[in-house]
XYZ file of C-alpha atoms in Angstrom:
496
model
C 5.087 -18.182 10.140
C 1.832 -16.301 8.987
C 0.018 -16.051 5.559
C 1.223 -14.103 2.844
C -0.812 -13.509 -0.811
C -0.912 -16.610 -3.986
C -0.939 -18.918 -1.658
C 2.370 -18.485 0.281
C 3.489 -18.874 4.230
C 6.370 -16.956 5.339
C 8.210 -17.359 8.423
C 10.409 -14.291 9.714
C 13.537 -16.180 11.555
C 13.601 -15.983 15.216
C 17.579 -16.779 15.380
C 19.772 -13.271 14.824
C 21.927 -16.014 13.050
C 20.134 -16.140 10.056
C 20.516 -12.449 9.920
C 23.255 -11.193 8.130
C 22.439 -7.633 9.043
C 22.594 -8.403 12.776
C 25.397 -11.263 12.683
C 26.939 -13.822 11.203
C 25.068 -16.216 8.898
C 25.386 -19.384 10.447
C 25.895 -23.355 9.793
C 21.918 -24.787 9.285
C 20.868 -23.557 5.925
C 17.216 -23.213 4.493
C 16.739 -27.263 5.477
C 17.506 -26.293 9.316
C 15.580 -22.893 9.417
C 12.220 -24.908 7.412
C 12.723 -28.018 10.074
C 12.586 -24.963 13.173
C 9.390 -22.951 12.100
C 8.047 -26.189 11.257
C 8.351 -27.897 14.867
C 7.023 -24.608 16.204
C 3.724 -23.780 13.927
C 0.875 -25.481 14.735
C -1.339 -27.083 12.647
C -1.505 -28.230 9.154
C 1.560 -25.601 8.446
C 4.663 -28.578 9.695
C 2.440 -30.651 7.061
C 2.703 -27.995 4.043
C 6.215 -27.635 5.432
C 6.932 -31.980 4.977
C 5.776 -31.969 1.527
C 7.151 -28.455 0.431
C 10.236 -29.390 -2.422
C 13.981 -27.234 -1.307
C 13.195 -25.451 -4.436
C 9.785 -23.987 -3.350
C 11.413 -22.141 -0.347
C 12.657 -19.170 -0.766
C 14.691 -17.192 0.971
C 15.961 -13.486 1.314
C 17.389 -12.153 4.119
C 17.539 -8.603 5.400
C 20.117 -6.289 5.389
C 20.471 -2.473 7.274
C 22.879 0.286 6.950
C 24.912 -0.449 9.743
C 26.565 3.550 10.017
C 24.451 6.145 8.978
C 26.010 7.870 5.547
C 26.909 11.202 5.824
C 24.078 12.758 4.861
C 21.883 12.132 1.900
C 22.681 14.442 -0.844
C 25.073 14.136 -3.610
C 25.116 16.800 -5.905
C 21.997 16.858 -7.752
C 21.735 13.385 -6.451
C 19.774 12.678 -3.595
C 18.993 9.601 -1.908
C 15.190 8.505 -0.458
C 13.683 5.380 1.840
C 16.340 1.899 1.801
C 18.733 3.643 -0.467
C 19.674 6.405 2.373
C 18.948 4.158 5.537
C 18.016 0.636 5.263
C 17.022 -1.063 8.929
C 15.569 -4.202 9.907
C 11.711 -4.605 9.296
C 10.547 -4.798 13.746
C 9.628 -1.744 13.416
C 7.424 -1.108 11.049
C 8.997 2.109 9.071
C 11.337 1.519 5.835
C 8.003 3.155 4.117
C 6.589 4.553 6.222
C 10.557 6.683 6.254
C 10.268 6.536 2.593
C 7.113 8.672 1.861
C 8.111 11.151 4.775
C 11.601 12.006 2.695
C 9.281 12.174 -0.931
C 6.975 14.453 1.316
C 10.426 16.735 2.678
C 12.231 16.287 -0.481
C 9.441 17.963 -3.050
C 10.165 20.914 -0.894
C 13.383 20.553 -1.340
C 14.381 19.854 -5.016
C 16.164 23.333 -5.657
C 18.296 22.245 -2.247
C 19.103 19.007 -1.628
C 21.402 19.962 1.402
C 18.295 20.986 3.557
C 17.108 17.518 2.877
C 19.902 15.947 3.972
C 19.383 18.406 7.411
C 16.146 17.873 7.662
C 15.655 14.080 7.451
C 19.197 12.439 8.726
C 18.425 13.300 12.600
C 14.723 11.801 12.440
C 15.851 8.792 9.872
C 19.123 8.055 12.119
C 17.195 7.533 15.835
C 14.279 6.086 14.368
C 17.011 3.270 12.296
C 18.603 2.804 15.140
C 15.575 2.290 17.336
C 15.020 -0.726 14.141
C 17.875 -1.949 15.858
C 17.572 -2.498 19.309
C 13.508 -3.811 18.410
C 15.050 -6.318 16.392
C 17.418 -8.025 18.571
C 14.913 -7.925 20.765
C 12.709 -10.059 18.762
C 16.163 -12.608 17.803
C 16.893 -12.597 20.795
C 18.676 -16.786 20.901
C 19.171 -16.926 24.543
C 16.113 -19.208 26.261
C 16.454 -17.040 30.057
C 16.084 -14.132 27.462
C 13.443 -15.551 25.224
C 11.864 -15.937 28.597
C 12.466 -12.660 30.524
C 11.371 -10.728 26.888
C 7.696 -12.803 26.618
C 7.373 -12.490 30.357
C 7.165 -8.574 30.493
C 5.240 -8.092 27.203
C 2.688 -11.254 28.055
C 2.330 -8.878 31.662
C 2.096 -5.526 30.341
C -0.341 -6.500 27.862
C -2.849 -7.722 30.531
C -1.804 -4.485 32.723
C -1.394 -2.291 30.457
C -2.376 -2.049 27.173
C -2.804 1.769 27.441
C 1.342 1.442 27.634
C 1.709 0.140 23.881
C 1.272 3.052 21.495
C 3.272 5.781 23.706
C 6.332 3.154 22.274
C 5.564 4.932 19.055
C 5.731 8.817 20.960
C 8.127 10.934 18.762
C 7.612 8.429 14.994
C 4.314 8.302 14.213
C 3.191 11.414 15.501
C 5.122 12.936 12.175
C 3.631 15.652 10.204
C 4.549 17.611 7.072
C 4.952 21.863 7.749
C 2.240 23.466 6.272
C 2.222 26.236 4.963
C -0.819 27.708 7.053
C 1.345 28.163 9.604
C 3.959 30.546 8.031
C 1.640 31.742 4.976
C 4.865 32.883 1.943
C 4.815 32.946 -1.903
C 7.836 31.827 -4.074
C 10.817 33.592 -5.549
C 14.581 32.491 -6.247
C 16.451 30.865 -4.085
C 19.116 32.719 -2.391
C 20.612 30.477 -0.135
C 21.746 26.479 -0.042
C 23.988 24.016 -1.649
C 26.937 23.730 0.005
C 26.659 27.580 0.939
C 26.169 27.225 5.701
C 22.876 29.966 6.161
C 24.780 32.720 8.053
C 21.541 33.429 11.353
C 22.099 36.065 13.433
C 20.392 35.726 17.242
C 19.453 38.784 18.371
C 18.687 38.622 22.196
C 20.272 35.900 24.138
C 17.817 35.811 27.481
C 15.869 32.519 29.169
C 14.092 32.637 26.199
C 16.126 32.827 23.811
C 18.946 29.956 25.644
C 16.540 27.718 26.342
C 14.349 27.793 23.133
C 16.251 28.792 20.550
C 19.864 28.444 20.959
C 19.587 24.598 21.657
C 17.699 24.034 18.457
C 20.066 26.799 15.530
C 23.214 25.863 17.724
C 23.611 22.461 16.231
C 21.353 22.671 13.212
C 23.442 21.685 9.843
C 24.310 23.751 7.407
C 24.514 26.732 9.768
C 26.497 29.630 10.180
C 25.014 31.215 13.848
C 26.234 34.534 15.164
C 25.526 36.594 18.891
C 24.491 39.680 19.642
C 23.621 40.958 23.062
C 24.673 44.345 24.186
C 26.122 42.766 27.613
C 30.156 41.202 27.596
C 29.047 38.801 29.800
C 26.700 37.016 28.534
C 27.452 37.860 25.155
C 30.479 35.694 25.813
C 29.547 32.750 28.348
C 27.228 31.985 25.716
C 29.140 32.176 22.708
C 31.536 30.156 24.884
C 29.380 27.194 25.312
C 28.299 26.757 22.041
C 31.828 26.803 21.272
C 31.847 30.248 18.579
C 34.543 31.798 17.632
C 35.224 34.961 18.485
C 34.337 36.732 14.656
C 30.233 35.478 15.961
C 30.340 37.408 18.727
C 27.870 41.202 17.905
C 27.925 43.276 20.948
C 25.895 45.881 18.276
C 23.644 44.994 15.701
C 26.006 47.121 13.193
C 28.765 44.481 13.863
C 26.113 41.755 13.348
C 24.959 43.376 9.966
C 28.304 43.366 8.881
C 28.337 39.296 9.075
C 26.008 39.483 5.870
C 23.236 37.690 7.479
C 21.031 35.019 5.728
C 18.861 35.276 8.536
C 17.967 36.658 12.128
C 15.771 35.510 15.337
C 14.691 38.467 17.307
C 14.607 37.396 20.648
C 15.022 41.344 22.517
C 13.099 42.807 24.849
C 9.716 43.593 23.187
C 10.512 47.645 23.350
C 13.396 47.457 21.555
C 10.858 45.280 18.443
C 9.761 48.361 15.686
C 13.776 49.888 15.908
C 15.544 46.865 15.701
C 13.531 45.135 13.334
C 13.396 47.938 11.040
C 16.753 47.906 10.537
C 16.758 43.994 9.470
C 13.678 44.759 7.489
C 16.121 47.094 5.559
C 19.362 44.951 5.420
C 16.979 42.727 3.755
C 17.244 40.214 5.798
C 14.417 37.531 6.092
C 13.630 38.490 9.839
C 12.048 36.297 13.009
C 10.696 37.832 15.627
C 9.831 36.713 19.063
C 5.768 37.319 20.293
C 5.236 39.888 19.706
C 5.754 42.495 17.311
C 5.552 45.253 18.869
C 2.786 46.713 22.126
C 1.560 49.159 19.751
C -0.681 48.205 17.333
C 0.159 50.519 14.787
C 4.370 49.294 15.097
C 3.161 45.950 14.794
C 1.209 47.267 10.971
C 4.458 49.806 10.036
C 6.949 46.448 9.996
C 3.858 44.144 8.390
C 3.798 46.877 5.645
C 7.845 47.316 5.467
C 8.489 43.860 5.075
C 5.837 43.620 1.668
C 7.498 46.821 0.975
C 10.822 45.480 0.807
C 10.011 42.320 -0.125
C 11.663 40.383 2.725
C 10.142 37.911 5.093
C 8.317 38.517 8.252
C 7.558 35.667 10.645
C 6.466 35.829 14.274
C 6.885 32.838 17.057
C 3.253 31.368 17.639
C 5.065 28.319 18.363
C 2.113 26.650 18.828
C 0.625 26.767 15.197
C 3.780 23.446 15.291
C 3.242 21.582 19.013
C 2.844 18.306 17.806
C -0.047 18.364 20.309
C -2.414 20.626 18.903
C -1.966 20.277 14.602
C -3.576 16.648 15.746
C -6.479 18.954 17.758
C -6.661 20.659 14.526
C -7.743 17.973 12.600
C -10.345 16.979 15.182
C -14.014 18.049 15.061
C -13.775 22.269 16.680
C -17.434 23.087 17.875
C -15.964 23.741 21.292
C -12.598 24.785 22.246
C -10.926 26.237 25.136
C -7.285 26.931 25.615
C -6.491 28.347 29.491
C -2.851 29.210 30.108
C -2.562 30.418 33.787
C 0.366 31.342 36.063
C 0.525 31.157 40.055
C 0.392 35.447 41.929
C 1.686 36.927 38.909
C -1.079 40.094 38.083
C 0.198 41.912 35.471
C -0.586 45.489 33.966
C -3.320 44.340 31.130
C -1.614 45.690 27.696
C 1.962 43.653 28.741
C -0.426 40.783 29.710
C -2.420 40.345 26.508
C 0.482 41.060 24.121
C 3.488 39.395 26.291
C 1.596 36.428 27.394
C -2.204 35.848 26.991
C -1.858 36.809 22.345
C -0.567 32.537 22.388
C -3.956 31.865 23.964
C -5.786 34.399 21.162
C -3.580 33.052 18.062
C -4.037 29.373 18.834
C -7.925 29.785 18.603
C -7.411 31.486 15.417
C -5.646 28.703 14.579
C -7.773 26.389 15.246
C -11.495 28.211 14.749
C -12.676 26.062 11.783
C -14.239 29.459 10.738
C -14.549 33.067 10.272
C -15.475 34.072 13.116
C -18.535 36.443 13.579
C -18.826 37.656 17.569
C -15.515 38.806 20.541
C -16.615 39.477 23.626
C -14.481 40.103 26.623
C -14.776 40.029 30.100
C -12.064 41.003 32.932
C -11.037 41.786 36.306
C -9.015 44.474 37.076
C -8.244 45.706 40.368
C -5.169 48.174 41.079
C -4.283 48.614 37.680
C -2.954 44.886 37.898
C -5.368 42.423 35.243
C -5.882 39.066 37.436
C -7.665 37.425 34.999
C -9.478 37.176 31.355
C -11.956 35.565 30.038
C -12.222 35.500 25.774
C -14.907 34.279 23.989
C -14.620 34.164 19.386
C -17.455 32.041 17.681
C -18.751 31.434 14.432
C -21.019 29.145 12.821
C -21.190 26.079 13.993
C -18.738 26.713 16.776
C -17.297 27.992 19.491
C -14.139 29.527 21.572
C -13.588 29.995 24.658
C -9.991 31.247 26.134
C -9.079 31.557 29.539
C -5.663 33.369 31.858
C -5.756 33.218 35.412
C -2.826 34.862 37.236
C -4.118 34.083 40.253
C -4.088 30.304 39.575
C -3.474 27.669 42.108
C -1.683 26.166 39.343
C 0.154 27.141 36.621
C -0.474 24.947 33.706
C -1.313 24.977 29.190
C -4.573 23.185 28.928
C -6.727 22.503 25.588
C -9.450 20.814 24.791
C -11.299 19.970 21.249
C -14.727 18.392 21.394
C -16.974 18.065 19.213
C -20.331 15.110 19.353
C -19.490 12.878 21.511
C -15.641 12.593 21.137
C -12.904 15.631 22.996
C -9.526 16.031 23.302
C -7.316 17.430 25.872
C -3.637 18.845 25.638
C -2.335 18.667 28.813
C 1.554 21.232 29.092
C 1.260 20.475 25.129
C 3.632 17.420 26.625
C -0.004 14.565 27.447
C -2.568 14.427 24.735
C -6.073 12.057 26.408
C -8.279 11.285 23.230
C -11.895 10.818 24.904
C -14.483 8.637 23.268
C -16.187 7.003 26.770
C -13.074 5.671 28.160
C -9.925 8.061 28.007
C -6.519 6.984 26.668
C -3.592 8.721 27.253
C -1.070 9.421 25.358
C 2.845 11.687 26.832
C 5.730 13.071 25.847
C 8.426 10.508 25.274
C 11.554 10.397 27.136
C 13.945 11.215 24.554
C 11.826 13.690 22.787
C 12.913 17.112 23.682
C 10.734 20.519 25.296
C 11.255 22.345 21.908
C 10.060 19.602 19.704
C 7.318 19.011 21.956
C 6.563 23.051 21.851
C 6.935 23.344 18.339
C 9.311 25.583 18.424
C 11.983 22.820 16.451
C 9.818 23.285 14.021
C 9.020 26.796 13.681
C 12.899 27.513 13.091
C 13.076 24.967 10.372
C 10.025 26.110 8.583
C 11.497 29.500 8.657
C 15.129 28.238 7.534
C 13.869 26.242 5.072
C 12.069 29.292 3.596
C 15.378 30.946 3.804
C 17.369 28.331 1.949
C 14.465 27.684 -1.005
C 13.985 32.035 -1.297
C 10.450 31.719 0.248
C 9.146 35.250 1.288
C 7.696 35.123 3.750
C 4.066 37.131 5.142
C 3.282 38.517 8.429
C 0.248 39.591 7.705
C -1.528 36.600 9.771
C 0.193 37.748 12.747
C -0.989 41.017 12.231
C -4.461 39.825 12.869
C -4.052 38.452 15.842
C -2.039 41.601 17.127
C -5.931 42.991 16.004
C -7.638 41.565 18.403
C -5.422 41.404 21.101
C -5.742 44.636 20.030
C -9.621 44.793 21.014
C -9.027 42.552 24.143
C -7.024 45.458 25.302
C -9.376 47.976 24.683
C -12.359 46.077 25.943
C -10.146 45.776 29.181
C -9.310 49.650 29.137
C -13.458 50.238 28.631
C -14.455 47.696 31.851
C -12.042 49.826 33.555
C -11.920 53.074 32.771
């Protein structure tokens, strides 16, 4: 029982039977509910209720959609909010999810199927959580209530910092940002009920562990695989239940499928050849970093994409990782990123372009202004790079990128700080805010690793652009490659 506007009192019934959405209506009427509320409430509420006329007591039953709808669109009509996914109010997400619906639909006005694909999985999970929260709060068993209340009281005293984690994966949602995959609109090429034909080229560890779990289960995607190793092709395809006609051992065969998009996860050495073929065929292409080991090759690919008016995107997934995108909204006078390994010294160019490039791009993504000073320090022994430090500076900020290939720990730590405040992200999974006392937010148990690392969001943003016919530019990604080349040359000069 709580005060509300215009002098009203609002009671949320404590019996599940009072909610048709969660159980059948009980025998008691409104009067029984008012009487029960009066007996439980503090003064002066019992007296107010006793004086109320029956006609002044309003009852509004709460309903929810028990089984998820098969889609949130039909033709050109789209459903939002409670029309799409009505849920019990105990999680406080009805209005929030309606707002998210509106934001996503704004980017899918010409592609209702893409709106369904983006929203149905998330809202289904949240609606299920809302039902569980409602059942917990509306239980009628005295024993169950006692256990619940005791547990809540104990947690509130012993670990209040744990409560915000119940909203991990809910409250940390953010719309996809155009600054992450810069592009411009054109005529939509794929949409409606037509599947997007996607080719995955190269089936190494990254493709199998990070990208295929996202691509293989996306609604509206027809996945094709290509690798030159037949045994690997059949093993991976069998695991995904892909028919023979979607298995290819040559790029020529894959291109005959009529691709709408391609993901390139082949070794970096063959990126220039593969990406050139795809762009010349007019296929929007997503390339796992880097574009190429040599800057001239990377620049040529970007120029070819612009000449052919075809999308080209580079897999800088950390621009989409929830912990890192949150850092973009934090004061960033000082930025420090470490990405360390154990016992892995490597030849400078391959280490910088294959691994340190993530550090370089993340710093570029986070710096709050123009970079006007770049400095590099490194330790190289017997032609192998042991550790590397990059400093970027500009008006009011300094950014440091560190990689130690002979560290005692394989770790990735990002820190951004301003006056009397710091935010730290550990291994992309744990966010720690420091304002005197640290507040820790860990990855939810059910949050997929690909989502936590930003890979899922990067894939979906690219597919969104394909469906909408938006041409993505890799010009900004090329600037990261140019800075990496500058680092490579600085290391070479120090060891000459």
